[in-house]
PDB file of C-alpha atoms in Angstrom:
ATOM      1  CA  MET A   1     257.951  20.474  52.282  1.00  0.00           C
ATOM      2  CA  PRO A   2     259.208  23.659  50.631  1.00  0.00           C
ATOM      3  CA  TYR A   3     257.035  22.973  47.589  1.00  0.00           C
ATOM      4  CA  GLU A   4     253.864  23.541  49.631  1.00  0.00           C
ATOM      5  CA  TYR A   5     254.989  27.038  50.598  1.00  0.00           C
ATOM      6  CA  THR A   6     255.742  28.098  47.031  1.00  0.00           C
ATOM      7  CA  ARG A   7     252.612  26.716  45.381  1.00  0.00           C
ATOM      8  CA  GLU A   8     250.250  29.050  43.636  1.00  0.00           C
ATOM      9  CA  THR A   9     246.718  29.214  44.979  1.00  0.00           C
ATOM     10  CA  THR A  10     243.679  30.284  42.997  1.00  0.00           C
ATOM     11  CA  ILE A  11     241.694  32.612  45.208  1.00  0.00           C
ATOM     12  CA  CYS A  12     238.558  33.093  43.107  1.00  0.00           C
ATOM     13  CA  GLU A  13     237.059  33.623  39.703  1.00  0.00           C
ATOM     14  CA  SER A  14     235.785  37.164  39.523  1.00  0.00           C
ATOM     15  CA  GLU A  15     235.579  40.369  37.476  1.00  0.00           C
ATOM     16  CA  CYS A  16     238.071  43.186  37.195  1.00  0.00           C
ATOM     17  CA  THR A  17     238.106  46.455  35.298  1.00  0.00           C
ATOM     18  CA  LEU A  18     240.988  47.312  32.994  1.00  0.00           C
ATOM     19  CA  LEU A  19     241.722  51.054  32.967  1.00  0.00           C
ATOM     20  CA  LYS A  20     243.362  52.687  29.955  1.00  0.00           C
ATOM     21  CA  LYS A  21     244.340  56.274  30.702  1.00  0.00           C
ATOM     22  CA  SER A  22     245.088  58.713  27.910  1.00  0.00           C
ATOM     23  CA  THR A  23     245.122  62.422  27.235  1.00  0.00           C
ATOM     24  CA  GLU A  24     243.325  63.928  24.289  1.00  0.00           C
ATOM     25  CA  PRO A  25     244.086  67.413  22.993  1.00  0.00           C
ATOM     26  CA  ASP A  26     241.309  69.726  21.824  1.00  0.00           C
ATOM     27  CA  GLU A  27     241.173  71.374  18.380  1.00  0.00           C
ATOM     28  CA  ASN A  28     243.908  73.848  19.424  1.00  0.00           C
ATOM     29  CA  GLY A  29     246.276  71.114  20.581  1.00  0.00           C
ATOM     30  CA  VAL A  30     245.838  71.915  24.274  1.00  0.00           C
ATOM     31  CA  VAL A  31     245.493  68.952  26.599  1.00  0.00           C
ATOM     32  CA  THR A  32     242.500  69.630  28.816  1.00  0.00           C
ATOM     33  CA  GLY A  33     242.332  66.478  30.920  1.00  0.00           C
ATOM     34  CA  GLU A  34     242.770  62.773  31.220  1.00  0.00           C
ATOM     35  CA  VAL A  35     240.334  60.309  29.677  1.00  0.00           C
ATOM     36  CA  VAL A  36     239.906  56.910  31.336  1.00  0.00           C
ATOM     37  CA  ARG A  37     238.521  54.035  29.274  1.00  0.00           C
ATOM     38  CA  ARG A  38     237.064  51.267  31.446  1.00  0.00           C
ATOM     39  CA  HIS A  39     236.672  47.674  30.260  1.00  0.00           C
ATOM     40  CA  THR A  40     235.261  45.034  32.628  1.00  0.00           C
ATOM     41  CA  VAL A  41     236.446  41.452  32.018  1.00  0.00           C
ATOM     42  CA  PHE A  42     236.291  38.070  33.738  1.00  0.00           C
ATOM     43  CA  CYS A  43     239.460  37.043  35.556  1.00  0.00           C
ATOM     44  CA  ILE A  44     241.025  34.410  37.776  1.00  0.00           C
ATOM     45  CA  VAL A  45     242.654  35.909  40.856  1.00  0.00           C
ATOM     46  CA  SER A  46     245.641  34.050  42.273  1.00  0.00           C
ATOM     47  CA  SER A  47     248.267  34.510  44.897  1.00  0.00           C
ATOM     48  CA  LEU A  48     251.887  34.833  43.813  1.00  0.00           C
ATOM     49  CA  TYR A  49     254.622  32.243  43.999  1.00  0.00           C
ATOM     50  CA  MET A  50     256.923  32.965  46.907  1.00  0.00           C
ATOM     51  CA  ARG A  51     259.906  33.442  44.555  1.00  0.00           C
ATOM     52  CA  ASP A  52     257.963  36.068  42.568  1.00  0.00           C
ATOM     53  CA  THR A  53     257.104  37.866  45.791  1.00  0.00           C
ATOM     54  CA  TYR A  54     260.743  37.910  46.931  1.00  0.00           C
ATOM     55  CA  ALA A  55     261.952  39.106  43.517  1.00  0.00           C
ATOM     56  CA  ALA A  56     259.412  41.931  43.547  1.00  0.00           C
ATOM     57  CA  PHE A  57     260.393  42.988  47.067  1.00  0.00           C
ATOM     58  CA  GLN A  58     264.059  43.065  46.032  1.00  0.00           C
ATOM     59  CA  ALA A  59     263.120  45.412  43.177  1.00  0.00           C
ATOM     60  CA  GLY A  60     261.239  47.703  45.582  1.00  0.00           C
ATOM     61  CA  ILE A  61     257.765  46.602  44.452  1.00  0.00           C
ATOM     62  CA  LYS A  62     254.943  45.642  46.819  1.00  0.00           C
ATOM     63  CA  PRO A  63     253.092  42.906  44.913  1.00  0.00           C
ATOM     64  CA  ALA A  64     249.414  42.264  45.521  1.00  0.00           C
ATOM     65  CA  TRP A  65     247.783  39.796  43.094  1.00  0.00           C
ATOM     66  CA  LYS A  66     248.209  37.849  39.923  1.00  0.00           C
ATOM     67  CA  ILE A  67     245.191  38.137  37.641  1.00  0.00           C
ATOM     68  CA  SER A  68     244.765  35.917  34.608  1.00  0.00           C
ATOM     69  CA  ILE A  69     242.502  37.163  31.780  1.00  0.00           C
ATOM     70  CA  PHE A  70     241.838  36.218  28.170  1.00  0.00           C
ATOM     71  CA  TYR A  71     244.599  37.641  25.947  1.00  0.00           C
ATOM     72  CA  GLY A  72     242.107  39.138  23.477  1.00  0.00           C
ATOM     73  CA  ASP A  73     240.656  41.349  26.235  1.00  0.00           C
ATOM     74  CA  TYR A  74     244.007  42.975  27.057  1.00  0.00           C
ATOM     75  CA  ASP A  75     245.013  46.141  25.202  1.00  0.00           C
ATOM     76  CA  GLY A  76     248.150  47.202  27.069  1.00  0.00           C
ATOM     77  CA  GLU A  77     246.363  48.688  30.087  1.00  0.00           C
ATOM     78  CA  LEU A  78     248.661  49.661  32.946  1.00  0.00           C
ATOM     79  CA  SER A  79     245.985  49.962  35.643  1.00  0.00           C
ATOM     80  CA  VAL A  80     243.465  47.435  36.928  1.00  0.00           C
ATOM     81  CA  GLU A  81     240.606  47.987  39.348  1.00  0.00           C
ATOM     82  CA  TYR A  82     239.806  44.936  41.422  1.00  0.00           C
ATOM     83  CA  ASP A  83     237.441  44.854  44.396  1.00  0.00           C
ATOM     84  CA  GLY A  84     237.197  48.652  44.389  1.00  0.00           C
ATOM     85  CA  ILE A  85     240.974  49.229  44.610  1.00  0.00           C
ATOM     86  CA  GLU A  86     243.151  50.473  41.750  1.00  0.00           C
ATOM     87  CA  TYR A  87     246.367  48.536  41.122  1.00  0.00           C
ATOM     88  CA  SER A  88     249.137  49.085  38.602  1.00  0.00           C
ATOM     89  CA  VAL A  89     250.550  46.333  36.380  1.00  0.00           C
ATOM     90  CA  TYR A  90     254.265  45.793  36.893  1.00  0.00           C
ATOM     91  CA  ARG A  91     254.696  42.597  34.872  1.00  0.00           C
ATOM     92  CA  THR A  92     252.848  40.550  32.264  1.00  0.00           C
ATOM     93  CA  TYR A  93     253.255  36.963  31.113  1.00  0.00           C
ATOM     94  CA  VAL A  94     251.472  35.343  28.168  1.00  0.00           C
ATOM     95  CA  GLU A  95     250.500  31.724  28.713  1.00  0.00           C
ATOM     96  CA  GLY A  96     248.465  30.131  25.938  1.00  0.00           C
ATOM     97  CA  ASP A  97     245.213  32.047  25.387  1.00  0.00           C
ATOM     98  CA  ASN A  98     245.572  33.942  28.653  1.00  0.00           C
ATOM     99  CA  ILE A  99     247.769  36.733  29.917  1.00  0.00           C
ATOM    100  CA  GLU A 100     248.844  37.005  33.530  1.00  0.00           C
ATOM    101  CA  LEU A 101     248.908  40.511  34.982  1.00  0.00           C
ATOM    102  CA  TYR A 102     251.052  40.962  38.072  1.00  0.00           C
ATOM    103  CA  LEU A 103     249.644  43.802  40.149  1.00  0.00           C
ATOM    104  CA  ARG A 104     251.234  46.117  42.664  1.00  0.00           C
ATOM    105  CA  LYS A 105     249.270  47.859  45.349  1.00  0.00           C
ATOM    106  CA  ASP A 106     250.564  51.412  44.986  1.00  0.00           C
ATOM    107  CA  ALA A 107     248.969  52.350  41.670  1.00  0.00           C
ATOM    108  CA  GLY A 108     250.656  55.025  39.643  1.00  0.00           C
ATOM    109  CA  THR A 109     252.058  55.997  36.276  1.00  0.00           C
ATOM    110  CA  TRP A 110     255.711  55.180  36.964  1.00  0.00           C
ATOM    111  CA  GLN A 111     255.969  53.092  33.809  1.00  0.00           C
ATOM    112  CA  ALA A 112     255.329  54.331  30.269  1.00  0.00           C
ATOM    113  CA  GLU A 113     254.884  50.935  28.633  1.00  0.00           C
ATOM    114  CA  LEU A 114     255.513  47.289  29.281  1.00  0.00           C
ATOM    115  CA  THR A 115     258.239  45.430  27.427  1.00  0.00           C
TER     116      THR A 115
END
Protein backbone atom coordinates (compact mmCIF):
# COMPACT_ATOMS: atom_id res chain seq x y z
CA MET A 1 0.00 0.00 0.00
CA PRO A 2 2.49 2.71 -0.96
CA TYR A 3 -0.36 5.12 -1.66
CA GLU A 4 -1.28 5.23 2.04
CA TYR A 5 2.21 6.40 2.98
CA THR A 6 2.25 9.24 0.46
CA ARG A 7 -1.24 10.60 1.12
CA GLU A 8 -1.65 14.12 2.33
CA THR A 9 -3.31 14.58 5.70
CA THR A 10 -5.12 17.70 6.84
CA ILE A 11 -4.00 18.39 10.37
CA CYS A 12 -6.32 21.25 11.32
CA GLU A 13 -8.01 24.44 10.29
CA SER A 14 -6.38 27.28 12.15
CA GLU A 15 -4.93 30.80 11.95
CA CYS A 16 -1.47 31.90 10.92
CA THR A 17 0.23 35.26 10.67
CA LEU A 18 1.88 36.35 7.44
CA LEU A 19 4.97 38.49 8.07
CA LYS A 20 6.16 41.00 5.48
CA LYS A 21 9.54 42.43 6.40
CA SER A 22 10.81 45.62 4.82
CA THR A 23 13.22 48.44 5.50
CA GLU A 24 12.18 52.05 5.28
CA PRO A 25 14.69 54.89 4.99
CA ASP A 26 14.18 58.16 6.86
CA GLU A 27 14.12 61.60 5.22
CA ASN A 28 17.93 61.49 4.78
CA GLY A 29 17.87 58.11 3.05
CA VAL A 30 19.38 56.26 6.01
CA VAL A 31 17.85 52.91 6.85
CA THR A 32 17.18 52.90 10.58
CA GLY A 33 15.54 49.52 11.09
CA GLU A 34 13.31 46.79 9.84
CA VAL A 35 9.53 47.14 9.75
CA VAL A 36 7.42 43.99 10.08
CA ARG A 37 3.84 44.06 8.79
CA ARG A 38 1.69 41.33 10.36
CA HIS A 39 -1.48 39.99 8.75
CA THR A 40 -3.44 37.19 10.45
CA VAL A 41 -5.42 34.90 8.12
CA PHE A 42 -7.33 31.62 8.30
CA CYS A 43 -5.47 28.59 6.98
CA ILE A 44 -5.61 24.84 6.54
CA VAL A 45 -2.51 23.11 7.89
CA SER A 46 -1.47 19.89 6.17
CA SER A 47 1.37 17.46 6.22
CA LEU A 48 3.51 17.11 3.11
CA TYR A 49 3.46 14.35 0.54
CA MET A 50 6.38 12.01 1.07
CA ARG A 51 7.81 12.85 -2.38
CA ASP A 52 7.79 16.57 -1.52
CA THR A 53 9.58 15.83 1.73
CA TYR A 54 12.27 13.78 -0.02
CA ALA A 55 12.75 16.44 -2.72
CA ALA A 56 13.15 19.13 -0.07
CA PHE A 57 15.67 17.05 1.88
CA GLN A 58 17.69 16.50 -1.30
CA ALA A 59 17.81 20.28 -1.79
CA GLY A 60 19.04 20.77 1.79
CA ILE A 61 15.70 22.08 3.11
CA LYS A 62 14.04 20.87 6.31
CA PRO A 63 10.32 21.08 5.49
CA ALA A 64 7.76 21.57 8.23
CA TRP A 65 4.19 22.24 7.01
CA LYS A 66 2.04 23.00 4.04
CA ILE A 67 -0.41 25.82 4.73
CA SER A 68 -3.24 26.62 2.35
CA ILE A 69 -4.72 30.15 2.45
CA PHE A 70 -6.99 32.25 0.26
CA TYR A 71 -4.99 33.68 -2.66
CA GLY A 72 -6.32 37.21 -2.09
CA ASP A 73 -4.76 37.26 1.40
CA TYR A 74 -1.24 36.54 0.13
CA ASP A 75 1.01 39.47 -0.80
CA GLY A 76 4.35 37.75 -1.42
CA GLU A 77 5.27 37.28 2.25
CA LEU A 78 8.34 35.13 2.83
CA SER A 79 7.76 34.45 6.54
CA VAL A 80 4.82 32.86 8.33
CA GLU A 81 4.22 32.59 12.06
CA TYR A 82 2.25 29.51 13.02
CA ASP A 83 1.69 28.28 16.57
CA GLY A 84 4.21 30.80 17.91
CA ILE A 85 7.06 29.66 15.63
CA GLU A 86 8.36 31.63 12.64
CA TYR A 87 8.81 29.67 9.41
CA SER A 88 10.10 30.74 6.02
CA VAL A 89 8.32 29.99 2.74
CA TYR A 90 10.44 27.97 0.34
CA ARG A 91 7.79 27.15 -2.27
CA THR A 92 4.33 28.28 -3.33
CA TYR A 93 1.68 26.63 -5.47
CA VAL A 94 -1.56 28.24 -6.67
CA GLU A 95 -4.54 25.91 -6.76
CA GLY A 96 -7.86 27.51 -7.66
CA ASP A 97 -8.73 30.27 -5.18
CA ASN A 98 -6.09 29.13 -2.71
CA ILE A 99 -2.33 29.26 -2.54
CA GLU A 100 -0.27 26.59 -0.83
CA LEU A 101 2.72 27.82 1.16
CA TYR A 102 5.41 25.23 1.83
CA LEU A 103 7.21 26.13 5.04
CA ARG A 104 10.67 25.33 6.30
CA LYS A 105 11.55 25.32 9.95
CA ASP A 106 14.75 27.37 9.92
CA ALA A 107 13.31 30.80 9.15
CA GLY A 108 15.58 33.28 7.49
CA THR A 109 16.04 35.70 4.62
CA TRP A 110 17.98 33.40 2.29
CA GLN A 111 15.63 34.12 -0.59
CA ALA A 112 14.94 37.55 -2.08
CA GLU A 113 11.72 36.66 -3.89
CA LEU A 114 9.76 33.67 -5.03
CA THR A 115 9.55 32.77 -8.70
